[in-house]
């Protein structure tokens, strides 16, 4: 039930920046959204989605701002990963992710790269928190259909280096390297 | 008229991840949001907000995913900058920006840092596209009230180096360095 709500909210987010209707329609739409807000406000979770899933022992990142099905901020991107330490996704960035005119915001580029780097190291059995993230911007990343690929580059003790890039219609737009630190709990295991 | 709509949509985004109402209310809220979507879909802009403002000769980043008043993805953060090449903001990250449990997503940290670095170089008369962005994560950034500060570190020809950090309740959580490249148009001026 939350997924269809989030999908409708995702369309609303896009229309907030892309609609061109007249003022009376905007105000009527605002009243509709406020009615939805009033309904949803009647009960609130006591923990965030991330905290609750942690308590439950499984991580279902429904609230994640990149991949979370329940989070309208997330496009969401669907990441495919495999145990060799690779992850990839074909995804779409619409007008709500715009930075420079017609281009994806450079910080959104880094947000997607960070997320998919995390999938690669996790899939490869080397999960961890990001220690350092370096992004090199090669060219503007156009809004629209894009692809991201990430892979483990090397390992040394508790550190894992992973690389990633985003590919647009004219080739690689941005490259990333992340250093991930193995959590203490896993070091002892 | 767009700002109040975006504010309502921002609350909706937060409630998509933080509400705990029963299924009948979720479905009714979904219907409300779909009614708003149907209204806003009746007319669409032919250009993105970024492109239109560029054409108009002024940049009002209403659609920006960090600072855009009209973009529900943006918290939005309000950045104060001065011509010495400094920029800062006190801002709030709610549950929709969560990565690890209770913490801001590392990619959202980089998104905010990239944006505010851009304000610092722009305010200092050294605007440009991000060439390289490096983030060092010192500790988890807790959800809640945060502060970001950015400043120009040094200049050399067409390049400007700027630094930034995010400060949480227990000090600096992440540090950034960005290299910005002066656009061709400004080099000749």
mmCIF file with all atom_site columns, C-alpha atoms in Angstrom, chain A residues 27-132:
data_model
loop_
_atom_site.group_PDB
_atom_site.id
_atom_site.type_symbol
_atom_site.label_atom_id
_atom_site.label_alt_id
_atom_site.label_comp_id
_atom_site.label_asym_id
_atom_site.label_entity_id
_atom_site.label_seq_id
_atom_site.pdbx_PDB_ins_code
_atom_site.Cartn_x
_atom_site.Cartn_y
_atom_site.Cartn_z
_atom_site.occupancy
_atom_site.B_iso_or_equiv
_atom_site.pdbx_formal_charge
_atom_site.auth_seq_id
_atom_site.auth_comp_id
_atom_site.auth_asym_id
_atom_site.auth_atom_id
_atom_site.pdbx_PDB_model_num
ATOM 1   C CA . UNK A 1 27  ? -4.328 26.005  -5.393  1.00 0.00 ? 27  UNK A CA 1
ATOM 2   C CA . UNK A 1 28  ? -6.840 23.175  -5.833  1.00 0.00 ? 28  UNK A CA 1
ATOM 3   C CA . UNK A 1 29  ? -3.971 20.673  -6.140  1.00 0.00 ? 29  UNK A CA 1
ATOM 4   C CA . UNK A 1 30  ? -2.450 22.117  -2.961  1.00 0.00 ? 30  UNK A CA 1
ATOM 5   C CA . UNK A 1 31  ? -5.764 21.502  -1.142  1.00 0.00 ? 31  UNK A CA 1
ATOM 6   C CA . UNK A 1 32  ? -5.763 17.885  -2.396  1.00 0.00 ? 32  UNK A CA 1
ATOM 7   C CA . UNK A 1 33  ? -2.196 17.365  -1.123  1.00 0.00 ? 33  UNK A CA 1
ATOM 8   C CA . UNK A 1 34  ? -3.071 18.962  2.219   1.00 0.00 ? 34  UNK A CA 1
ATOM 9   C CA . UNK A 1 35  ? -6.000 16.536  2.560   1.00 0.00 ? 35  UNK A CA 1
ATOM 10  C CA . UNK A 1 36  ? -3.599 13.623  2.037   1.00 0.00 ? 36  UNK A CA 1
ATOM 11  C CA . UNK A 1 37  ? -1.171 15.128  4.566   1.00 0.00 ? 37  UNK A CA 1
ATOM 12  C CA . UNK A 1 38  ? -3.955 15.463  7.164   1.00 0.00 ? 38  UNK A CA 1
ATOM 13  C CA . UNK A 1 39  ? -4.835 11.783  6.736   1.00 0.00 ? 39  UNK A CA 1
ATOM 14  C CA . UNK A 1 40  ? -1.244 10.528  6.956   1.00 0.00 ? 40  UNK A CA 1
ATOM 15  C CA . UNK A 1 41  ? -0.464 12.695  9.980   1.00 0.00 ? 41  UNK A CA 1
ATOM 16  C CA . UNK A 1 42  ? -2.976 10.860  12.179  1.00 0.00 ? 42  UNK A CA 1
ATOM 17  C CA . UNK A 1 43  ? -0.331 8.345   13.271  1.00 0.00 ? 43  UNK A CA 1
ATOM 18  C CA . UNK A 1 44  ? 3.451  8.532   13.108  1.00 0.00 ? 44  UNK A CA 1
ATOM 19  C CA . UNK A 1 45  ? 6.141  5.898   13.401  1.00 0.00 ? 45  UNK A CA 1
ATOM 20  C CA . UNK A 1 46  ? 8.207  6.128   16.582  1.00 0.00 ? 46  UNK A CA 1
ATOM 21  C CA . UNK A 1 47  ? 11.376 5.001   14.760  1.00 0.00 ? 47  UNK A CA 1
ATOM 22  C CA . UNK A 1 48  ? 12.634 5.800   11.289  1.00 0.00 ? 48  UNK A CA 1
ATOM 23  C CA . UNK A 1 49  ? 12.275 3.069   8.658   1.00 0.00 ? 49  UNK A CA 1
ATOM 24  C CA . UNK A 1 50  ? 16.025 2.439   8.834   1.00 0.00 ? 50  UNK A CA 1
ATOM 25  C CA . UNK A 1 51  ? 15.991 1.992   12.606  1.00 0.00 ? 51  UNK A CA 1
ATOM 26  C CA . UNK A 1 52  ? 12.980 -0.305  12.595  1.00 0.00 ? 52  UNK A CA 1
ATOM 27  C CA . UNK A 1 53  ? 14.409 -2.546  9.909   1.00 0.00 ? 53  UNK A CA 1
ATOM 28  C CA . UNK A 1 54  ? 17.652 -2.726  11.821  1.00 0.00 ? 54  UNK A CA 1
ATOM 29  C CA . UNK A 1 55  ? 15.791 -3.848  14.950  1.00 0.00 ? 55  UNK A CA 1
ATOM 30  C CA . UNK A 1 56  ? 13.999 -6.486  12.900  1.00 0.00 ? 56  UNK A CA 1
ATOM 31  C CA . UNK A 1 57  ? 17.330 -7.933  11.856  1.00 0.00 ? 57  UNK A CA 1
ATOM 32  C CA . UNK A 1 58  ? 16.774 -7.491  8.137   1.00 0.00 ? 58  UNK A CA 1
ATOM 33  C CA . UNK A 1 59  ? 17.506 -4.415  6.109   1.00 0.00 ? 59  UNK A CA 1
ATOM 34  C CA . UNK A 1 60  ? 14.805 -3.486  3.623   1.00 0.00 ? 60  UNK A CA 1
ATOM 35  C CA . UNK A 1 61  ? 15.753 -0.003  2.577   1.00 0.00 ? 61  UNK A CA 1
ATOM 36  C CA . UNK A 1 62  ? 12.218 1.199   1.848   1.00 0.00 ? 62  UNK A CA 1
ATOM 37  C CA . UNK A 1 63  ? 13.060 4.691   3.046   1.00 0.00 ? 63  UNK A CA 1
ATOM 38  C CA . UNK A 1 64  ? 16.376 5.131   1.243   1.00 0.00 ? 64  UNK A CA 1
ATOM 39  C CA . UNK A 1 65  ? 16.503 8.376   -0.815  1.00 0.00 ? 65  UNK A CA 1
ATOM 40  C CA . UNK A 1 66  ? 18.040 6.610   -3.850  1.00 0.00 ? 66  UNK A CA 1
ATOM 41  C CA . UNK A 1 67  ? 16.490 3.126   -3.941  1.00 0.00 ? 67  UNK A CA 1
ATOM 42  C CA . UNK A 1 68  ? 13.647 3.318   -1.391  1.00 0.00 ? 68  UNK A CA 1
ATOM 43  C CA . UNK A 1 69  ? 10.316 2.279   -2.929  1.00 0.00 ? 69  UNK A CA 1
ATOM 44  C CA . UNK A 1 70  ? 8.508  4.173   -0.181  1.00 0.00 ? 70  UNK A CA 1
ATOM 45  C CA . UNK A 1 71  ? 10.549 7.374   -0.536  1.00 0.00 ? 71  UNK A CA 1
ATOM 46  C CA . UNK A 1 72  ? 9.307  9.821   -3.216  1.00 0.00 ? 72  UNK A CA 1
ATOM 47  C CA . UNK A 1 73  ? 12.752 11.492  -3.245  1.00 0.00 ? 73  UNK A CA 1
ATOM 48  C CA . UNK A 1 74  ? 14.199 8.278   -4.739  1.00 0.00 ? 74  UNK A CA 1
ATOM 49  C CA . UNK A 1 75  ? 13.791 7.931   -8.553  1.00 0.00 ? 75  UNK A CA 1
ATOM 50  C CA . UNK A 1 76  ? 13.893 4.972   -7.334  1.00 0.00 ? 76  UNK A CA 1
ATOM 51  C CA . UNK A 1 77  ? 16.797 3.220   -8.972  1.00 0.00 ? 77  UNK A CA 1
ATOM 52  C CA . UNK A 1 78  ? 16.790 -0.597  -9.085  1.00 0.00 ? 78  UNK A CA 1
ATOM 53  C CA . UNK A 1 79  ? 20.292 -1.949  -8.494  1.00 0.00 ? 79  UNK A CA 1
ATOM 54  C CA . UNK A 1 80  ? 21.395 -5.380  -9.700  1.00 0.00 ? 80  UNK A CA 1
ATOM 55  C CA . UNK A 1 81  ? 24.467 -6.736  -7.942  1.00 0.00 ? 81  UNK A CA 1
ATOM 56  C CA . UNK A 1 82  ? 26.433 -9.975  -7.939  1.00 0.00 ? 82  UNK A CA 1
ATOM 57  C CA . UNK A 1 83  ? 28.834 -11.657 -5.484  1.00 0.00 ? 83  UNK A CA 1
ATOM 58  C CA . UNK A 1 84  ? 31.884 -10.840 -7.610  1.00 0.00 ? 84  UNK A CA 1
ATOM 59  C CA . UNK A 1 85  ? 31.478 -7.312  -6.201  1.00 0.00 ? 85  UNK A CA 1
ATOM 60  C CA . UNK A 1 86  ? 29.734 -5.653  -9.118  1.00 0.00 ? 86  UNK A CA 1
ATOM 61  C CA . UNK A 1 87  ? 26.554 -3.568  -9.167  1.00 0.00 ? 87  UNK A CA 1
ATOM 62  C CA . UNK A 1 88  ? 24.710 -1.782  -11.947 1.00 0.00 ? 88  UNK A CA 1
ATOM 63  C CA . UNK A 1 89  ? 21.491 0.028   -12.721 1.00 0.00 ? 89  UNK A CA 1
ATOM 64  C CA . UNK A 1 90  ? 19.704 1.582   -15.663 1.00 0.00 ? 90  UNK A CA 1
ATOM 65  C CA . UNK A 1 91  ? 17.790 4.518   -14.272 1.00 0.00 ? 91  UNK A CA 1
ATOM 66  C CA . UNK A 1 92  ? 16.061 7.755   -15.157 1.00 0.00 ? 92  UNK A CA 1
ATOM 67  C CA . UNK A 1 93  ? 16.574 11.281  -13.783 1.00 0.00 ? 93  UNK A CA 1
ATOM 68  C CA . UNK A 1 94  ? 13.737 13.729  -14.517 1.00 0.00 ? 94  UNK A CA 1
ATOM 69  C CA . UNK A 1 95  ? 13.480 17.492  -14.065 1.00 0.00 ? 95  UNK A CA 1
ATOM 70  C CA . UNK A 1 96  ? 13.377 17.287  -10.249 1.00 0.00 ? 96  UNK A CA 1
ATOM 71  C CA . UNK A 1 97  ? 17.076 16.274  -10.287 1.00 0.00 ? 97  UNK A CA 1
ATOM 72  C CA . UNK A 1 98  ? 18.260 19.225  -12.394 1.00 0.00 ? 98  UNK A CA 1
ATOM 73  C CA . UNK A 1 99  ? 21.264 21.314  -11.401 1.00 0.00 ? 99  UNK A CA 1
ATOM 74  C CA . UNK A 1 100 ? 22.774 23.227  -14.356 1.00 0.00 ? 100 UNK A CA 1
ATOM 75  C CA . UNK A 1 101 ? 20.190 23.744  -17.140 1.00 0.00 ? 101 UNK A CA 1
ATOM 76  C CA . UNK A 1 102 ? 19.265 20.392  -18.689 1.00 0.00 ? 102 UNK A CA 1
ATOM 77  C CA . UNK A 1 103 ? 21.838 18.521  -16.590 1.00 0.00 ? 103 UNK A CA 1
ATOM 78  C CA . UNK A 1 104 ? 21.640 16.340  -13.487 1.00 0.00 ? 104 UNK A CA 1
ATOM 79  C CA . UNK A 1 105 ? 22.802 18.166  -10.335 1.00 0.00 ? 105 UNK A CA 1
ATOM 80  C CA . UNK A 1 106 ? 26.442 17.248  -9.632  1.00 0.00 ? 106 UNK A CA 1
ATOM 81  C CA . UNK A 1 107 ? 25.483 16.351  -6.078  1.00 0.00 ? 107 UNK A CA 1
ATOM 82  C CA . UNK A 1 108 ? 22.765 13.975  -7.314  1.00 0.00 ? 108 UNK A CA 1
ATOM 83  C CA . UNK A 1 109 ? 25.438 12.342  -9.484  1.00 0.00 ? 109 UNK A CA 1
ATOM 84  C CA . UNK A 1 110 ? 27.520 11.811  -6.323  1.00 0.00 ? 110 UNK A CA 1
ATOM 85  C CA . UNK A 1 111 ? 24.447 10.555  -4.408  1.00 0.00 ? 111 UNK A CA 1
ATOM 86  C CA . UNK A 1 112 ? 23.747 7.837   -6.988  1.00 0.00 ? 112 UNK A CA 1
ATOM 87  C CA . UNK A 1 113 ? 27.436 6.861   -7.248  1.00 0.00 ? 113 UNK A CA 1
ATOM 88  C CA . UNK A 1 114 ? 27.765 6.575   -3.440  1.00 0.00 ? 114 UNK A CA 1
ATOM 89  C CA . UNK A 1 115 ? 24.706 4.334   -3.242  1.00 0.00 ? 115 UNK A CA 1
ATOM 90  C CA . UNK A 1 116 ? 25.775 1.960   -6.020  1.00 0.00 ? 116 UNK A CA 1
ATOM 91  C CA . UNK A 1 117 ? 29.374 1.773   -4.746  1.00 0.00 ? 117 UNK A CA 1
ATOM 92  C CA . UNK A 1 118 ? 27.844 0.599   -1.461  1.00 0.00 ? 118 UNK A CA 1
ATOM 93  C CA . UNK A 1 119 ? 25.939 -2.148  -3.294  1.00 0.00 ? 119 UNK A CA 1
ATOM 94  C CA . UNK A 1 120 ? 29.119 -3.357  -5.023  1.00 0.00 ? 120 UNK A CA 1
ATOM 95  C CA . UNK A 1 121 ? 31.126 -3.692  -1.800  1.00 0.00 ? 121 UNK A CA 1
ATOM 96  C CA . UNK A 1 122 ? 28.168 -5.232  0.025   1.00 0.00 ? 122 UNK A CA 1
ATOM 97  C CA . UNK A 1 123 ? 27.543 -7.797  -2.727  1.00 0.00 ? 123 UNK A CA 1
ATOM 98  C CA . UNK A 1 124 ? 31.248 -8.651  -2.729  1.00 0.00 ? 124 UNK A CA 1
ATOM 99  C CA . UNK A 1 125 ? 31.164 -9.461  0.989   1.00 0.00 ? 125 UNK A CA 1
ATOM 100 C CA . UNK A 1 126 ? 33.034 -6.286  1.972   1.00 0.00 ? 126 UNK A CA 1
ATOM 101 C CA . UNK A 1 127 ? 30.226 -4.031  3.298   1.00 0.00 ? 127 UNK A CA 1
ATOM 102 C CA . UNK A 1 128 ? 31.044 -0.845  5.110   1.00 0.00 ? 128 UNK A CA 1
ATOM 103 C CA . UNK A 1 129 ? 30.515 2.831   5.694   1.00 0.00 ? 129 UNK A CA 1
ATOM 104 C CA . UNK A 1 130 ? 31.951 5.221   3.125   1.00 0.00 ? 130 UNK A CA 1
ATOM 105 C CA . UNK A 1 131 ? 35.270 6.614   4.418   1.00 0.00 ? 131 UNK A CA 1
ATOM 106 C CA . UNK A 1 132 ? 36.243 8.741   1.426   1.00 0.00 ? 132 UNK A CA 1
#
